[in-house]
Short mmCIF file of C-alpha atoms in Angstrom, two decimals:
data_model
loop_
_atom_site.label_atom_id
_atom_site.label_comp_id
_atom_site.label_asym_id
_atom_site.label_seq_id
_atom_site.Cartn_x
_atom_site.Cartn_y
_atom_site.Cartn_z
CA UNK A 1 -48.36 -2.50 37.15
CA UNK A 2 -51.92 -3.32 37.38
CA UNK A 3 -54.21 -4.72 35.15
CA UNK A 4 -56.02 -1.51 34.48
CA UNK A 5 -53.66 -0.41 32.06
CA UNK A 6 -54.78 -2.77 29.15
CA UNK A 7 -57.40 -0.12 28.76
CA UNK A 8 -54.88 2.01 26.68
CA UNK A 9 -54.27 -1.00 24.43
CA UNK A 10 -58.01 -1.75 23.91
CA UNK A 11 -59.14 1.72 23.02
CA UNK A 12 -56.02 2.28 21.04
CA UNK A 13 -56.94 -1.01 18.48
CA UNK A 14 -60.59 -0.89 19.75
CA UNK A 15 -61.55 2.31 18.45
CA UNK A 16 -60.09 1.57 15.11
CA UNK A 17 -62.05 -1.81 15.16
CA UNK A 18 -65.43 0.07 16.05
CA UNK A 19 -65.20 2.01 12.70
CA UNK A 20 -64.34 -1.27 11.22
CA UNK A 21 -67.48 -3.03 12.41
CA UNK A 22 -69.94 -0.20 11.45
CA UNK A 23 -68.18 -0.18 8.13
CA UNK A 24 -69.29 -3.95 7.65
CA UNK A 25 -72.66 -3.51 9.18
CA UNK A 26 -73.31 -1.07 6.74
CA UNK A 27 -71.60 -2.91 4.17
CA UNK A 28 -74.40 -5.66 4.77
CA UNK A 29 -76.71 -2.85 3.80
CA UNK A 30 -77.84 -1.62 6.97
CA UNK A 31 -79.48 1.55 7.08
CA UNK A 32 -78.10 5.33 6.77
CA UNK A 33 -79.69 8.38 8.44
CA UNK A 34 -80.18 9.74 4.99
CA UNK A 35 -82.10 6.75 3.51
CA UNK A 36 -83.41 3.21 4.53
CA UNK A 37 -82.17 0.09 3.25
CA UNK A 38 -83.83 -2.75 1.87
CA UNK A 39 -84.20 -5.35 4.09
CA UNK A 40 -81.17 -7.97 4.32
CA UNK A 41 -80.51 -11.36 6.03
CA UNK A 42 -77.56 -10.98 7.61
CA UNK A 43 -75.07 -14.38 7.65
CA UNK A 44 -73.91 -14.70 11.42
CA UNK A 45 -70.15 -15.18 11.57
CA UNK A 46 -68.66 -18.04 13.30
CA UNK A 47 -68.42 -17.55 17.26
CA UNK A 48 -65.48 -15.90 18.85
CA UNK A 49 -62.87 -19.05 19.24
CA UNK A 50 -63.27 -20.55 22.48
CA UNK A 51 -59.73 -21.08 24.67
CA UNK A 52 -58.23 -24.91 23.86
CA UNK A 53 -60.68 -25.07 20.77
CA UNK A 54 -57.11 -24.44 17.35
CA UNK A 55 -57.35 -23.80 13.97
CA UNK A 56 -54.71 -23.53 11.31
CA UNK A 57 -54.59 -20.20 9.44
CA UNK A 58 -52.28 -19.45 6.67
CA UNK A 59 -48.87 -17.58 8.38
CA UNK A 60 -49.86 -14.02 8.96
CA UNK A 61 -47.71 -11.08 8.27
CA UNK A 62 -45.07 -9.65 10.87
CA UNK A 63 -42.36 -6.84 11.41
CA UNK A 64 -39.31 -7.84 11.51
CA UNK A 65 -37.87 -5.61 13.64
CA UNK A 66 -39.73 -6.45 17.16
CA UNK A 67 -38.85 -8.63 19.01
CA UNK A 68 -40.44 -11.95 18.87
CA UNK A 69 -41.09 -11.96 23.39
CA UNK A 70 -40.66 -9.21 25.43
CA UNK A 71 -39.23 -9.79 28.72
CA UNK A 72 -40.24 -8.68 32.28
CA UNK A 73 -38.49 -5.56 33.78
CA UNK A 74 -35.65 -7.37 35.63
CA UNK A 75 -36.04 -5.12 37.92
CA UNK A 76 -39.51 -5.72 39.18
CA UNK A 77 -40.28 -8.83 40.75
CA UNK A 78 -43.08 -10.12 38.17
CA UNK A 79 -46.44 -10.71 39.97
CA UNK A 80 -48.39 -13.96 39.41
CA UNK A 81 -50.93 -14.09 36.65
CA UNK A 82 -54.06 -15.28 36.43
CA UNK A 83 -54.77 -18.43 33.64
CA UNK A 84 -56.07 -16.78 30.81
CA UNK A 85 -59.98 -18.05 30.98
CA UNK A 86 -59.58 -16.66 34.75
CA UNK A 87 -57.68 -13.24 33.48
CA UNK A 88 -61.27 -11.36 32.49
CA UNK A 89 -62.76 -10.43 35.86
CA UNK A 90 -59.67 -8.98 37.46
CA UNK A 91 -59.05 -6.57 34.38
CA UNK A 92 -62.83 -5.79 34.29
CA UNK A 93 -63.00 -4.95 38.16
CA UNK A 94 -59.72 -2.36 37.93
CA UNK A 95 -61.40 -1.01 34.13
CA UNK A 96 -64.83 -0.41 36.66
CA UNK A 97 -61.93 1.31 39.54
CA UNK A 98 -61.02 3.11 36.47
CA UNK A 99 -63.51 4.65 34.01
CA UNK A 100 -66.44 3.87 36.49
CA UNK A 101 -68.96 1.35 35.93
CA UNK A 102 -70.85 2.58 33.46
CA UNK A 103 -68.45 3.47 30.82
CA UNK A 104 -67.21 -0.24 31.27
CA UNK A 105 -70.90 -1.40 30.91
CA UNK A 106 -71.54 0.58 28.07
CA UNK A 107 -68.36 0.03 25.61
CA UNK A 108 -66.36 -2.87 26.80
CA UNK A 109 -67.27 -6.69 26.17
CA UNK A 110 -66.87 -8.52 29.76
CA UNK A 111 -66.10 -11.87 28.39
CA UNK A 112 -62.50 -13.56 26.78
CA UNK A 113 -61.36 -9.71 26.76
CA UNK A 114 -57.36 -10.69 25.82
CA UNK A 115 -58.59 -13.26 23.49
CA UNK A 116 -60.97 -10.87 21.82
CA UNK A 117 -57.80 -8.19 21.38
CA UNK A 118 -55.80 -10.44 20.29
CA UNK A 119 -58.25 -11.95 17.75
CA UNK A 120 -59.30 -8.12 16.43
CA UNK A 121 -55.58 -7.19 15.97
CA UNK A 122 -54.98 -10.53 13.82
CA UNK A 123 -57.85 -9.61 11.76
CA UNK A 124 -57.84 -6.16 11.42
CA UNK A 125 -55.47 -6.52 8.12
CA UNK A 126 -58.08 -8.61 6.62
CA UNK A 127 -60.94 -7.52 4.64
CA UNK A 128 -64.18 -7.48 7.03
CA UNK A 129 -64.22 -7.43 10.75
CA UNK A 130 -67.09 -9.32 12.14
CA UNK A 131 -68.98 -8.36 14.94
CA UNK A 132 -67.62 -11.55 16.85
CA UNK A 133 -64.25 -10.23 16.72
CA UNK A 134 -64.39 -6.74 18.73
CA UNK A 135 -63.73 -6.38 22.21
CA UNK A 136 -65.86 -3.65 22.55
CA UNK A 137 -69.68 -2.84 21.67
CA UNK A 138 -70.72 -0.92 18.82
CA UNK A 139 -70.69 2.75 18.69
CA UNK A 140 -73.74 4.51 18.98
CA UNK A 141 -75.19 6.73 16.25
CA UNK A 142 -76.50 6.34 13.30
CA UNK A 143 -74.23 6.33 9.73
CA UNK A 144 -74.67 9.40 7.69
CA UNK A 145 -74.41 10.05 4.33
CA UNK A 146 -74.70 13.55 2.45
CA UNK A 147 -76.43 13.34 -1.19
CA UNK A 148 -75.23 16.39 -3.51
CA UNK A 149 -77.30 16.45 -6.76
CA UNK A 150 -76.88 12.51 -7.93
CA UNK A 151 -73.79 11.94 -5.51
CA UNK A 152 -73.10 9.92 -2.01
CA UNK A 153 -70.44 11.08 0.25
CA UNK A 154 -69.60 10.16 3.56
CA UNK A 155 -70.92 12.58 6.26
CA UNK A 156 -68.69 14.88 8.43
CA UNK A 157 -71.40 13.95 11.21
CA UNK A 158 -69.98 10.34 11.29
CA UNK A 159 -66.65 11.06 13.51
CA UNK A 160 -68.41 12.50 16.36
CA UNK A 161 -69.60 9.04 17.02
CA UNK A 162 -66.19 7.89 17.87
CA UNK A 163 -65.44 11.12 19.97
CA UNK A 164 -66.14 9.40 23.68
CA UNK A 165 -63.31 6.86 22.81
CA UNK A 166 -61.27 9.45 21.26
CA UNK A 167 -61.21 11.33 24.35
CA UNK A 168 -60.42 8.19 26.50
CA UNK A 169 -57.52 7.20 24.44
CA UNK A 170 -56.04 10.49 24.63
CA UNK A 171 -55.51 10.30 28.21
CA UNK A 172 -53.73 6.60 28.06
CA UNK A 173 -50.17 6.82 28.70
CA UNK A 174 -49.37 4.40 26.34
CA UNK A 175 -45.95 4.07 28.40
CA UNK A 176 -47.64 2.11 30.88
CA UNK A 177 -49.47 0.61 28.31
CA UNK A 178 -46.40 -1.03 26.87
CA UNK A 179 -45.79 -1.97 30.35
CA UNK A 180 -48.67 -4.23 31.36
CA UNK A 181 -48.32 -5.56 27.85
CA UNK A 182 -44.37 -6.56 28.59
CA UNK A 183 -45.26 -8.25 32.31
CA UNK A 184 -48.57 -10.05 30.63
CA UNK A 185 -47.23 -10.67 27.44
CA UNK A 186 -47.71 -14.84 28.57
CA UNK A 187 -51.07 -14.27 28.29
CA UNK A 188 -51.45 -12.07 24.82
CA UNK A 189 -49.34 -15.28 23.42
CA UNK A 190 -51.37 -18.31 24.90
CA UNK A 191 -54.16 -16.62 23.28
CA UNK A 192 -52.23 -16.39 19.76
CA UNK A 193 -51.25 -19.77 20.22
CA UNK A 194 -54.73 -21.34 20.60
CA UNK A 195 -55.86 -19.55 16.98
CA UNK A 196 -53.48 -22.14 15.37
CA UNK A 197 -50.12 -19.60 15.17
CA UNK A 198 -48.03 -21.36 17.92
CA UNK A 199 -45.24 -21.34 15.98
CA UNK A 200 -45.52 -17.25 15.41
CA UNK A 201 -44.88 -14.41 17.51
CA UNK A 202 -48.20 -12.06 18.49
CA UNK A 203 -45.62 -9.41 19.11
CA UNK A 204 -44.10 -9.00 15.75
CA UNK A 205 -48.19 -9.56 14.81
CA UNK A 206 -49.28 -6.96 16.68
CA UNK A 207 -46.34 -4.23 15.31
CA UNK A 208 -46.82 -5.47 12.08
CA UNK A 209 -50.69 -4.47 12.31
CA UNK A 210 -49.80 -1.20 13.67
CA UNK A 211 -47.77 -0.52 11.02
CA UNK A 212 -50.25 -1.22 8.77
CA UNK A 213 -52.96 1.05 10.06
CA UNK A 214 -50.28 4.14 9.75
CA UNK A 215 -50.06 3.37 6.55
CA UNK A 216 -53.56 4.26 5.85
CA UNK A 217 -53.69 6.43 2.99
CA UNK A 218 -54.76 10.32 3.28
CA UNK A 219 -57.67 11.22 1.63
CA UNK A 220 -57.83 15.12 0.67
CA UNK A 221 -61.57 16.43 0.47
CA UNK A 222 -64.82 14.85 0.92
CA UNK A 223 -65.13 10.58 0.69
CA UNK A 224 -67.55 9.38 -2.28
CA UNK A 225 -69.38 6.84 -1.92
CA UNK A 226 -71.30 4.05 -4.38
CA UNK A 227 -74.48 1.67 -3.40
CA UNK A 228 -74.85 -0.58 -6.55
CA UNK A 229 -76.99 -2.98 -4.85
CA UNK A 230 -77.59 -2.46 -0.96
CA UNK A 231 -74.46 -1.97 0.47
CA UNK A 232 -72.15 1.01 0.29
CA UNK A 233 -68.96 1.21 -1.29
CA UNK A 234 -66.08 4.04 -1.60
CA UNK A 235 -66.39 5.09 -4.64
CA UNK A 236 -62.41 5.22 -5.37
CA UNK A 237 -61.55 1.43 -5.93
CA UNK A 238 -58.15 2.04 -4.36
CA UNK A 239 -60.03 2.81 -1.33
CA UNK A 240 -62.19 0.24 -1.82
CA UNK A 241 -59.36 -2.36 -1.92
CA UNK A 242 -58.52 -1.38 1.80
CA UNK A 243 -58.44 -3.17 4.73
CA UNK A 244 -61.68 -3.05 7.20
CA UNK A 245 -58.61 -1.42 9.73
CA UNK A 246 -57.64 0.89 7.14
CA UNK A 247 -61.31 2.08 5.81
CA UNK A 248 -61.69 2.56 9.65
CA UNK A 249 -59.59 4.97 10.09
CA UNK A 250 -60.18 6.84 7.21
CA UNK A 251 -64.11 6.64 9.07
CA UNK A 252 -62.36 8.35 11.86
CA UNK A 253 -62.21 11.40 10.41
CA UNK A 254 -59.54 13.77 10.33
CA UNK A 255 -59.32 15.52 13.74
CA UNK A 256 -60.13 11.71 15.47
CA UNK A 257 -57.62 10.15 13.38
CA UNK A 258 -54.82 12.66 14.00
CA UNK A 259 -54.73 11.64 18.26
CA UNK A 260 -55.33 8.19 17.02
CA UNK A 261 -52.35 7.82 14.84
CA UNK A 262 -49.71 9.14 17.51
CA UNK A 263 -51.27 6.96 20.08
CA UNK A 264 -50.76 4.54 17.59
CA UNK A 265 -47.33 5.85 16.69
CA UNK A 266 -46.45 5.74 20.53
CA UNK A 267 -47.21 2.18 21.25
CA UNK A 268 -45.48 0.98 18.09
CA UNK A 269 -42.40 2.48 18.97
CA UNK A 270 -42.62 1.53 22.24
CA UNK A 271 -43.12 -2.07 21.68
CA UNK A 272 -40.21 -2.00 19.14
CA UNK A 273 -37.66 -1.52 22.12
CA UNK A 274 -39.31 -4.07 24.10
CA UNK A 275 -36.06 -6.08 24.88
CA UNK A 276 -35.99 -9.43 23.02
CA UNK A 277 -36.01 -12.53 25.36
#
């Protein structure tokens, strides 16, 4: 299986992360379409960890029912990886034989790409995303909101940002997906283990996350939204009280979030009958 196929499992977290990251952005009070902001100073987050550089997080979540390490189709004779700081310019190269080169230049961060998924799926339960935790670049567009009479809601223009990714995803074959993931899986762990959670499986992690962003909550009708100060809120504190991964995909919109969910549905099942090692 070649390397090319971790594409599937970045665009299928990615694109969820991308809404996540606007979300915060504008959360800091960055400007809508409708109306600028006031200006903000915006508090750089801590850099992306670097490898061999630990830290010791409080135990994340995980599902219980995947298995802790996938194993290697015994059938196929494993090929040799690369070390994980040597593991980005090999995936980049068959992304570019892939998509082309400028769809990798335009959406995909070149450097520490496994350690960048595997840092946005660990954080994607949590309640911001920072912009040092994506593996891809921002989506372009700008965030629009619709004012009716004294009210904010959320603009049905927003999804189309995400509809380039959307379109990518859709043609993953998240079979092959779960693949590359199974023969590489060394690699998604030695990056789990360096954020302090050696003692923790990134698999059960990573279905645990999954399940989490199906359990978004559907929202019937138009979002409202609140700016008290400068940033933007949902007006519906339930919604408020989401995760950035869940607010996300409620960003998606509904048509977007529909292919996203049973690519997400896919992979999570298909992970769950990884065979335990």
């Amino acid at each position: 299986m070649k390397a090319k196929d971790l594409i599937g499992a970045l665009l299928v977290v990615a694109i969820v992360a991308a809404g996540a990251l606007w979300l915060f952005r504008e959360q800091l009070g960055l400007a809508a379409k409708t109306e600028p902001a006031p200006a903000v100073v915006e508090h750089r987050p801590e850099s992306i960890l670097e490898p061999g550089r630990a830290l010791t997080p409080p135990p994340p979540e995980v599902a219980d029912d995947a298995p802790a390490s996938p194993n290697e189709d015994p059938a196929v004779a494993p090929a040799p990886l690369p070390s994980l700081q040597d593991s980005d310019e090999p995936v980049r190269q068959s992304l570019i034989d892939l998509f082309g080169l400028d769809v990798v230049e335009q959406y995909l961060l070149p450097q520490a790409l496994i350690m960048r998924f595997v840092v946005m799926v660990d954080n994607l339960p949590n309640p911001n995303l920072t912009a040092k935790m994506r593996s891809i670049r921002k989506v372009g567009g700008d965030f629009v909101v619709e004012q009716r009479d004294d009210r904010i809601y959320l603009s049905d223009a927003n999804p189309a940002r995400y509809a380039a990714l959307v379109q990518a995803l859709q043609v993953a074959d998240m079979s092959r997906v779960a693949a590359f993931y199974r023969q590489h899986y060394r690699l998604f762990q030695q990056a789990y283990d360096q954020l302090g959670y050696s003692q923790r499986s990134f698999n059960q992690r990573f279905a645990y996350v999954l399940d989490h962003l199906l359990a978004t909550p559907q929202v019937e009708g138009p979002i409202e939204l609140l700016r008290p100060r400068f940033f933007y809120e949902f007006a519906d504190p339930q919604l408020q009280a989401l995760s950035s991964g869940q607010k996300a995909m409620l960003r998606l919109g509904a048509g977007n979030r529909v292919i996203v969910e049973a690519k997400l549905s896919e992979l999570r099942r298909l992970i769950s009958q990884l065979p335990p090692s």
